């Protein structure tokens, strides 16, 4: 198989994605259900076995310039992972980056079709290992298995395919060859022009702990298919899913006769701070980052030799004005706060509710009753330990526990967090969400991100103040998501205007099986790039267009 | 007329542009010939009269926050301009930027079609004033009249239209509304989603002295139609063409019921250094800059709150290996060096020629004979003063003269520069090109830009060394253009590879009526963004995509 054979083999999948990004309607290329009816009877067990085979071994991936190995992962479920990876240190960067650049000319010459063929084959092979990946994501991020399968597997593959589709469309805007014929006295002036897509150089992907694949793959694949080499620097606590990714990339590149060092893994020892020196290297022309605001802003301000795409932190908000379905509101918000213990960059932190309460289909509900309703929903969803752990997953790292322990002091506890005992993993760290009531004047608390299972129910004078606080906190602190509940067309209009003004995506009256913290690939944009929480979105034209340049040559037709 | 009526009125022009940017073939919407047969018998005289009416007056354009007026232009032809413009100072920026933002919501609500309609109407009205503009460009940049008409008028309008077309296509990638229908047990889950194009905020355009319209309009129109307000800060020596531009923008905006302060003129007193404080303002989210490398790099490194598009300086190169048309080679290069006295960012500076000479259709030509051939062509083109001034134009400012006066000392003078007497303007400053022979070892001289009518004929060991020096100088110093002359397919291949590697557009064997320093709108990309001379190109997807964001809202279908 050559890379263009792969394009043909996966053409239908690509065409589906290309159609979807035009309509932004529903599309999925990778089934999200881990059911044996979809994936076969042995798929789950085989995947688990494949995952377990990595434990305590040295991962079979080579990194140029690496110096010894490093093992840094800690499963939130307490499972001993002890996987060794090649360790990259600052002194190995010359060798690593030289090796990364070695294959760039061949990669450029493969052309858009060849590169997209390679990427589609990589995605297909990652899909073949989706159960193994799901186990790896579960035991590094702490996501429960089904979520790890979906968000870390199928949905991540969809998001990666979305990025490939945008990049393919972007590269296809320019003809490979053009004839230019300018009318003139006598014969027209005729030229032939060639246009070549050229990557920017080396791209760096900096992974995060909570969504090692979902948040890394869009940038990785967007950079790769546009002709760049990619260095993947995983979070030290979530290496395995990206080591697998890099392994598959290298395997497919090598099969296509391309340089496997076009994709490399740069694993570091915790505390080495490898991302900074990597990001400052002149060879690095594109950077994708998911993580904290401080380092994200540092990258935006200092890695000015590179195109920098960041997803940082925010203060996601929901404005509650009124509802025609109070139970469904409580259930919907309760699920959002509980899923993965609120450790999503899209989880709602701030719920603005008027002090005087709200009108609902069940009559007037006081501020306290709204809090009690949401708390009751969470209680129901997480009351049974065995069921709870499948929704909550594990706490990703000790910093989350520290924040959770401090949070009750910020205000009045509406719902306390409790430790849940995992029936299968006795050392698993599992917590239910904490909900704290605050006043509008406590902006110093709710204006900052408190990442983890902590949400604030904020007492406002009225919906007008809720909307004001929504505007101000999102404009200043950023947000990945926002929601509004209202039966008033006026209030919905005001919320839409506010969302447009501060540049955040708005979910209105979610009372069913769609949640404010979830974004569907091909349809929902994730982040906007229009507020401080992120400077880019998954995925639009701006996400791909500057990852390559078009270089032309021209000559007269003779 | 409303803005969407304007879209309909100019639809054919837009559609032509949209088709052209897909094929990158020949297209022009604005006739480049200033002939009375095209523009009418009185057009030239009327335009000159309209231009002259501005002299010694206060230009009728208002700038919020302005403090008095400023008059700073010096015609290279010695004409007294003495046009007064509102003077913006640092202390007026609060008021200016507040006013610029005032109309953003209305501008957003006009939608892509409305904004593009406004832009197309602006271009049409600028076209109606093209002779007046040409005079303004002539007497600020020093370009001869026909060039000012073409490069400063018709071609600039084409480039602006190209940017509008890319922006329109980019915004049109996203549906305004989508239906999302996810299969589920029982009824599918149905949502309606809205997608709104939202500008980034205030865009800043920093103009240059040599091409006040051609280099400013692409960014201005790209930012404007994508929903931003635009502050135009002209070069103090080339205000009038941009004052006219701003006037027309404001007039059309007001007619459409939109806020005229969406486009403002920020003229400064020379030495005020207004660009820096403007560029650092948090309201400024997009910056387009044409000018020197030092300030361009400062912007790239410091204005990190904004998307920064720069066109800076470079060391444009031509590699001469061999030719089957020696006379045509000399004439083509001679014209390039003479046009506008080499004061184009695209003019060739470095001509690499093997010490042993080259093979040609006229037999072997020594290094000295190549130099003599080019010098003779220049001599012929500029020998007659009356004809010469129509090609050379005037010297844009005294800094060019200073560089020109120093340059003979760098090496052996192949062709001396001479002062030309303008038959019409006795105070005009006109110079013919200087050509200096250097050795390959003089990289310290030819590795830096020497802007103006100075070119270097560089003696290399052979074409292999020429290509090495070409690679190195362009990689380090950047280049807007590059050329190669060779009858060898091998050498052409090597030159193409080198051009792809260092990211510069290549012109091969230009011996006719196309010149390496000229780029045709809709077909040739101007700059690449892939070498230090520029970080962007006119015009591709990357030039427009990050000037706006897409903000969505979603709700269940009820």
mmCIF file of C-alpha atoms in Angstrom, chain A residues 210-473:
data_model
loop_
_atom_site.group_PDB
_atom_site.id
_atom_site.type_symbol
_atom_site.label_atom_id
_atom_site.label_comp_id
_atom_site.label_asym_id
_atom_site.label_seq_id
_atom_site.Cartn_x
_atom_site.Cartn_y
_atom_site.Cartn_z
ATOM 1 C CA UNK A 210 -7.256 14.824 31.526
ATOM 2 C CA UNK A 211 -7.736 14.336 27.786
ATOM 3 C CA UNK A 212 -4.438 13.048 26.412
ATOM 4 C CA UNK A 213 -5.879 12.030 23.042
ATOM 5 C CA UNK A 214 -8.986 14.189 22.522
ATOM 6 C CA UNK A 215 -7.063 17.402 23.147
ATOM 7 C CA UNK A 216 -3.826 16.406 21.391
ATOM 8 C CA UNK A 217 -4.983 14.704 18.237
ATOM 9 C CA UNK A 218 -6.602 17.672 16.451
ATOM 10 C CA UNK A 219 -3.367 19.682 16.545
ATOM 11 C CA UNK A 220 -1.181 16.658 15.917
ATOM 12 C CA UNK A 221 -3.059 15.612 12.789
ATOM 13 C CA UNK A 222 -3.620 19.162 11.536
ATOM 14 C CA UNK A 223 0.119 19.823 11.717
ATOM 15 C CA UNK A 224 1.098 16.454 10.290
ATOM 16 C CA UNK A 225 -1.061 16.476 7.158
ATOM 17 C CA UNK A 226 -0.059 20.052 6.349
ATOM 18 C CA UNK A 227 3.543 18.898 5.981
ATOM 19 C CA UNK A 228 5.103 19.440 9.377
ATOM 20 C CA UNK A 229 7.066 17.053 11.575
ATOM 21 C CA UNK A 230 5.454 16.646 14.993
ATOM 22 C CA UNK A 231 7.116 16.318 18.383
ATOM 23 C CA UNK A 232 4.617 15.085 20.966
ATOM 24 C CA UNK A 233 5.349 16.069 24.557
ATOM 25 C CA UNK A 234 2.816 14.297 26.747
ATOM 26 C CA UNK A 235 1.847 15.295 30.256
ATOM 27 C CA UNK A 236 4.075 13.191 32.533
ATOM 28 C CA UNK A 237 0.961 11.645 34.075
ATOM 29 C CA UNK A 238 -0.624 10.715 30.727
ATOM 30 C CA UNK A 239 2.055 9.343 28.423
ATOM 31 C CA UNK A 240 0.764 5.942 27.365
ATOM 32 C CA UNK A 241 -2.103 7.054 25.087
ATOM 33 C CA UNK A 242 0.278 9.372 23.221
ATOM 34 C CA UNK A 243 3.087 6.811 23.140
ATOM 35 C CA UNK A 244 0.636 4.489 21.395
ATOM 36 C CA UNK A 245 -0.313 7.313 19.047
ATOM 37 C CA UNK A 246 3.308 8.043 18.182
ATOM 38 C CA UNK A 247 4.021 4.324 17.711
ATOM 39 C CA UNK A 248 1.193 4.008 15.187
ATOM 40 C CA UNK A 249 2.231 7.191 13.349
ATOM 41 C CA UNK A 250 5.809 5.949 13.021
ATOM 42 C CA UNK A 251 4.706 2.500 11.884
ATOM 43 C CA UNK A 252 2.506 3.894 9.106
ATOM 44 C CA UNK A 253 5.095 6.480 8.014
ATOM 45 C CA UNK A 254 7.755 3.787 7.756
ATOM 46 C CA UNK A 255 5.465 1.545 5.726
ATOM 47 C CA UNK A 256 4.921 4.418 3.309
ATOM 48 C CA UNK A 257 8.688 4.745 2.884
ATOM 49 C CA UNK A 258 8.737 7.987 4.863
ATOM 50 C CA UNK A 259 10.909 8.951 7.788
ATOM 51 C CA UNK A 260 9.336 7.690 11.040
ATOM 52 C CA UNK A 261 11.034 10.542 12.896
ATOM 53 C CA UNK A 262 8.428 12.843 11.397
ATOM 54 C CA UNK A 263 6.525 11.962 14.582
ATOM 55 C CA UNK A 264 8.400 11.595 17.842
ATOM 56 C CA UNK A 265 7.624 11.232 21.527
ATOM 57 C CA UNK A 266 9.366 13.594 23.956
ATOM 58 C CA UNK A 267 8.601 12.182 27.398
ATOM 59 C CA UNK A 268 10.090 14.030 30.344
ATOM 60 C CA UNK A 269 10.657 13.421 34.008
ATOM 61 C CA UNK A 270 8.119 15.443 36.061
ATOM 62 C CA UNK A 271 9.614 18.775 36.990
ATOM 63 C CA UNK A 272 12.056 18.827 34.079
ATOM 64 C CA UNK A 273 10.056 21.629 32.459
ATOM 65 C CA UNK A 274 10.874 20.435 28.954
ATOM 66 C CA UNK A 275 8.017 22.292 27.285
ATOM 67 C CA UNK A 276 9.612 25.709 27.686
ATOM 68 C CA UNK A 277 12.966 25.053 26.005
ATOM 69 C CA UNK A 278 11.194 23.029 23.316
ATOM 70 C CA UNK A 279 8.703 25.802 22.637
ATOM 71 C CA UNK A 280 11.469 28.386 22.306
ATOM 72 C CA UNK A 281 13.474 26.466 19.720
ATOM 73 C CA UNK A 282 13.621 28.291 16.383
ATOM 74 C CA UNK A 283 12.888 25.033 14.521
ATOM 75 C CA UNK A 284 9.493 24.873 16.237
ATOM 76 C CA UNK A 285 7.024 26.768 14.071
ATOM 77 C CA UNK A 286 3.685 25.474 15.345
ATOM 78 C CA UNK A 287 2.634 24.748 18.927
ATOM 79 C CA UNK A 288 -0.560 23.149 20.193
ATOM 80 C CA UNK A 289 -1.106 23.348 23.907
ATOM 81 C CA UNK A 290 -3.808 22.264 26.314
ATOM 82 C CA UNK A 291 -3.387 23.101 29.959
ATOM 83 C CA UNK A 292 -3.237 25.880 32.495
ATOM 84 C CA UNK A 293 -3.661 29.528 31.610
ATOM 85 C CA UNK A 294 -0.343 30.608 33.013
ATOM 86 C CA UNK A 295 1.804 28.482 30.731
ATOM 87 C CA UNK A 296 -0.605 28.942 27.832
ATOM 88 C CA UNK A 297 -0.234 32.696 28.078
ATOM 89 C CA UNK A 298 3.509 32.349 28.425
ATOM 90 C CA UNK A 299 3.544 30.431 25.160
ATOM 91 C CA UNK A 300 1.392 33.025 23.409
ATOM 92 C CA UNK A 301 3.692 35.791 24.581
ATOM 93 C CA UNK A 302 7.083 34.143 24.211
ATOM 94 C CA UNK A 303 6.998 31.531 21.474
ATOM 95 C CA UNK A 304 6.514 34.243 18.893
ATOM 96 C CA UNK A 305 8.498 32.335 16.262
ATOM 97 C CA UNK A 306 5.629 29.832 16.167
ATOM 98 C CA UNK A 307 1.914 29.768 15.458
ATOM 99 C CA UNK A 308 0.540 29.013 18.929
ATOM 100 C CA UNK A 309 -2.813 27.330 19.472
ATOM 101 C CA UNK A 310 -3.899 27.189 23.101
ATOM 102 C CA UNK A 311 -6.723 25.777 25.121
ATOM 103 C CA UNK A 312 -6.430 27.089 28.645
ATOM 104 C CA UNK A 313 -8.732 27.529 31.611
ATOM 105 C CA UNK A 314 -11.982 29.391 32.014
ATOM 106 C CA UNK A 315 -14.945 30.078 34.234
ATOM 107 C CA UNK A 316 -17.778 28.313 32.467
ATOM 108 C CA UNK A 317 -21.144 29.756 33.326
ATOM 109 C CA UNK A 318 -24.831 28.925 33.217
ATOM 110 C CA UNK A 319 -27.473 31.590 33.706
ATOM 111 C CA UNK A 320 -30.679 30.221 35.239
ATOM 112 C CA UNK A 321 -33.614 32.553 34.656
ATOM 113 C CA UNK A 322 -36.692 30.301 34.403
ATOM 114 C CA UNK A 323 -37.642 26.927 32.978
ATOM 115 C CA UNK A 324 -40.580 24.908 31.764
ATOM 116 C CA UNK A 325 -38.923 21.724 32.966
ATOM 117 C CA UNK A 326 -37.388 22.074 36.392
ATOM 118 C CA UNK A 327 -36.618 18.386 36.923
ATOM 119 C CA UNK A 328 -34.933 18.108 33.569
ATOM 120 C CA UNK A 329 -32.908 21.245 34.266
ATOM 121 C CA UNK A 330 -31.691 19.785 37.557
ATOM 122 C CA UNK A 331 -30.923 16.428 35.983
ATOM 123 C CA UNK A 332 -29.096 17.950 33.065
ATOM 124 C CA UNK A 333 -26.948 20.215 35.230
ATOM 125 C CA UNK A 334 -26.467 17.444 37.780
ATOM 126 C CA UNK A 335 -25.091 15.138 35.105
ATOM 127 C CA UNK A 336 -22.781 17.864 33.785
ATOM 128 C CA UNK A 337 -21.326 18.498 37.226
ATOM 129 C CA UNK A 338 -20.912 14.789 37.945
ATOM 130 C CA UNK A 339 -19.412 13.556 34.689
ATOM 131 C CA UNK A 340 -15.714 12.839 35.248
ATOM 132 C CA UNK A 341 -16.109 14.658 38.569
ATOM 133 C CA UNK A 342 -16.275 17.989 36.807
ATOM 134 C CA UNK A 343 -12.715 17.640 35.538
ATOM 135 C CA UNK A 344 -13.539 18.754 32.034
ATOM 136 C CA UNK A 345 -12.439 22.108 30.701
ATOM 137 C CA UNK A 346 -16.065 22.401 29.633
ATOM 138 C CA UNK A 347 -17.713 21.660 32.999
ATOM 139 C CA UNK A 348 -19.892 24.436 34.377
ATOM 140 C CA UNK A 349 -18.335 26.220 37.333
ATOM 141 C CA UNK A 350 -20.678 29.153 37.886
ATOM 142 C CA UNK A 351 -24.459 28.845 38.047
ATOM 143 C CA UNK A 352 -26.100 32.251 38.328
ATOM 144 C CA UNK A 353 -29.527 32.185 39.998
ATOM 145 C CA UNK A 354 -31.632 35.170 41.130
ATOM 146 C CA UNK A 355 -31.894 35.579 44.901
ATOM 147 C CA UNK A 356 -35.650 35.708 44.520
ATOM 148 C CA UNK A 357 -35.742 32.335 42.821
ATOM 149 C CA UNK A 358 -37.150 31.378 39.426
ATOM 150 C CA UNK A 359 -40.444 30.527 37.773
ATOM 151 C CA UNK A 360 -40.770 26.902 36.695
ATOM 152 C CA UNK A 361 -43.314 24.365 35.500
ATOM 153 C CA UNK A 362 -43.503 23.303 39.147
ATOM 154 C CA UNK A 363 -44.283 26.825 40.277
ATOM 155 C CA UNK A 364 -41.895 29.278 41.886
ATOM 156 C CA UNK A 365 -38.638 27.825 43.150
ATOM 157 C CA UNK A 366 -36.560 29.759 45.633
ATOM 158 C CA UNK A 367 -32.790 30.120 45.276
ATOM 159 C CA UNK A 368 -32.363 27.397 47.894
ATOM 160 C CA UNK A 369 -34.829 25.130 46.124
ATOM 161 C CA UNK A 370 -32.899 25.452 42.880
ATOM 162 C CA UNK A 371 -29.747 24.454 44.745
ATOM 163 C CA UNK A 372 -31.558 21.603 46.429
ATOM 164 C CA UNK A 373 -32.920 20.384 43.115
ATOM 165 C CA UNK A 374 -29.509 20.234 41.496
ATOM 166 C CA UNK A 375 -28.039 18.654 44.618
ATOM 167 C CA UNK A 376 -30.763 16.019 44.632
ATOM 168 C CA UNK A 377 -30.030 15.126 41.028
ATOM 169 C CA UNK A 378 -26.352 14.743 41.765
ATOM 170 C CA UNK A 379 -27.204 12.697 44.815
ATOM 171 C CA UNK A 380 -29.321 10.359 42.755
ATOM 172 C CA UNK A 381 -26.682 9.980 40.039
ATOM 173 C CA UNK A 382 -23.910 9.289 42.525
ATOM 174 C CA UNK A 383 -25.726 7.677 45.414
ATOM 175 C CA UNK A 384 -24.779 4.127 44.550
ATOM 176 C CA UNK A 385 -21.007 3.594 44.641
ATOM 177 C CA UNK A 386 -20.871 1.004 41.913
ATOM 178 C CA UNK A 387 -22.890 3.174 39.530
ATOM 179 C CA UNK A 388 -21.250 6.386 40.696
ATOM 180 C CA UNK A 389 -17.728 5.372 39.743
ATOM 181 C CA UNK A 390 -18.801 4.738 36.152
ATOM 182 C CA UNK A 391 -19.926 8.363 35.923
ATOM 183 C CA UNK A 392 -17.398 10.086 38.167
ATOM 184 C CA UNK A 393 -14.236 8.256 37.223
ATOM 185 C CA UNK A 394 -11.164 8.971 39.336
ATOM 186 C CA UNK A 395 -9.599 12.233 40.448
ATOM 187 C CA UNK A 396 -6.845 12.927 37.967
ATOM 188 C CA UNK A 397 -4.199 14.193 40.365
ATOM 189 C CA UNK A 398 -3.658 15.394 43.963
ATOM 190 C CA UNK A 399 -3.929 19.098 43.047
ATOM 191 C CA UNK A 400 -7.623 18.569 42.385
ATOM 192 C CA UNK A 401 -8.114 17.107 45.848
ATOM 193 C CA UNK A 402 -6.351 20.095 47.413
ATOM 194 C CA UNK A 403 -8.672 22.541 45.678
ATOM 195 C CA UNK A 404 -11.717 20.450 46.578
ATOM 196 C CA UNK A 405 -10.727 20.435 50.242
ATOM 197 C CA UNK A 406 -10.392 24.223 50.373
ATOM 198 C CA UNK A 407 -13.612 25.025 48.538
ATOM 199 C CA UNK A 408 -16.237 24.494 51.293
ATOM 200 C CA UNK A 409 -14.845 27.546 53.060
ATOM 201 C CA UNK A 410 -15.722 29.858 50.188
ATOM 202 C CA UNK A 411 -19.433 29.950 51.084
ATOM 203 C CA UNK A 412 -22.409 27.877 52.155
ATOM 204 C CA UNK A 413 -22.188 24.240 51.193
ATOM 205 C CA UNK A 414 -25.228 23.251 49.147
ATOM 206 C CA UNK A 415 -23.941 19.770 48.508
ATOM 207 C CA UNK A 416 -20.899 18.270 50.187
ATOM 208 C CA UNK A 417 -18.437 16.126 48.307
ATOM 209 C CA UNK A 418 -17.982 12.576 49.465
ATOM 210 C CA UNK A 419 -15.343 9.959 48.821
ATOM 211 C CA UNK A 420 -16.659 6.988 46.871
ATOM 212 C CA UNK A 421 -15.270 3.494 47.257
ATOM 213 C CA UNK A 422 -14.482 1.890 43.932
ATOM 214 C CA UNK A 423 -15.721 -1.707 43.957
ATOM 215 C CA UNK A 424 -12.884 -2.862 41.684
ATOM 216 C CA UNK A 425 -9.863 -0.664 42.485
ATOM 217 C CA UNK A 426 -9.460 -0.193 46.195
ATOM 218 C CA UNK A 427 -6.880 2.591 45.863
ATOM 219 C CA UNK A 428 -8.946 4.587 43.403
ATOM 220 C CA UNK A 429 -9.503 8.218 44.384
ATOM 221 C CA UNK A 430 -13.141 9.037 43.601
ATOM 222 C CA UNK A 431 -15.117 12.100 44.722
ATOM 223 C CA UNK A 432 -18.630 13.418 44.151
ATOM 224 C CA UNK A 433 -19.191 17.071 43.206
ATOM 225 C CA UNK A 434 -19.229 19.849 45.740
ATOM 226 C CA UNK A 435 -21.696 22.705 45.262
ATOM 227 C CA UNK A 436 -21.122 25.937 47.197
ATOM 228 C CA UNK A 437 -23.484 28.902 47.333
ATOM 229 C CA UNK A 438 -21.896 32.320 46.895
ATOM 230 C CA UNK A 439 -23.081 35.882 46.619
ATOM 231 C CA UNK A 440 -22.689 38.101 43.590
ATOM 232 C CA UNK A 441 -20.076 40.076 45.514
ATOM 233 C CA UNK A 442 -17.827 36.981 45.786
ATOM 234 C CA UNK A 443 -16.463 37.564 42.315
ATOM 235 C CA UNK A 444 -12.953 37.125 43.612
ATOM 236 C CA UNK A 445 -13.838 33.463 44.190
ATOM 237 C CA UNK A 446 -16.022 32.602 41.209
ATOM 238 C CA UNK A 447 -14.089 34.845 38.813
ATOM 239 C CA UNK A 448 -11.175 32.388 38.910
ATOM 240 C CA UNK A 449 -11.156 28.806 37.712
ATOM 241 C CA UNK A 450 -11.381 26.193 40.454
ATOM 242 C CA UNK A 451 -10.691 23.126 38.334
ATOM 243 C CA UNK A 452 -12.305 19.904 39.559
ATOM 244 C CA UNK A 453 -15.574 18.822 41.214
ATOM 245 C CA UNK A 454 -16.379 22.286 42.558
ATOM 246 C CA UNK A 455 -19.256 24.431 41.329
ATOM 247 C CA UNK A 456 -20.735 27.649 42.605
ATOM 248 C CA UNK A 457 -24.379 28.587 42.872
ATOM 249 C CA UNK A 458 -24.257 32.346 42.716
ATOM 250 C CA UNK A 459 -27.022 34.459 44.209
ATOM 251 C CA UNK A 460 -27.691 37.483 42.005
ATOM 252 C CA UNK A 461 -30.143 40.353 42.342
ATOM 253 C CA UNK A 462 -31.905 39.255 39.177
ATOM 254 C CA UNK A 463 -31.247 37.839 35.714
ATOM 255 C CA UNK A 464 -29.951 41.215 34.550
ATOM 256 C CA UNK A 465 -27.207 40.957 37.148
ATOM 257 C CA UNK A 466 -26.650 37.312 36.232
ATOM 258 C CA UNK A 467 -26.071 38.358 32.643
ATOM 259 C CA UNK A 468 -23.781 41.188 33.712
ATOM 260 C CA UNK A 469 -21.684 38.821 35.794
ATOM 261 C CA UNK A 470 -21.719 36.306 32.990
ATOM 262 C CA UNK A 471 -20.375 38.931 30.602
ATOM 263 C CA UNK A 472 -17.740 40.184 32.973
ATOM 264 C CA UNK A 473 -16.429 36.862 34.218
#
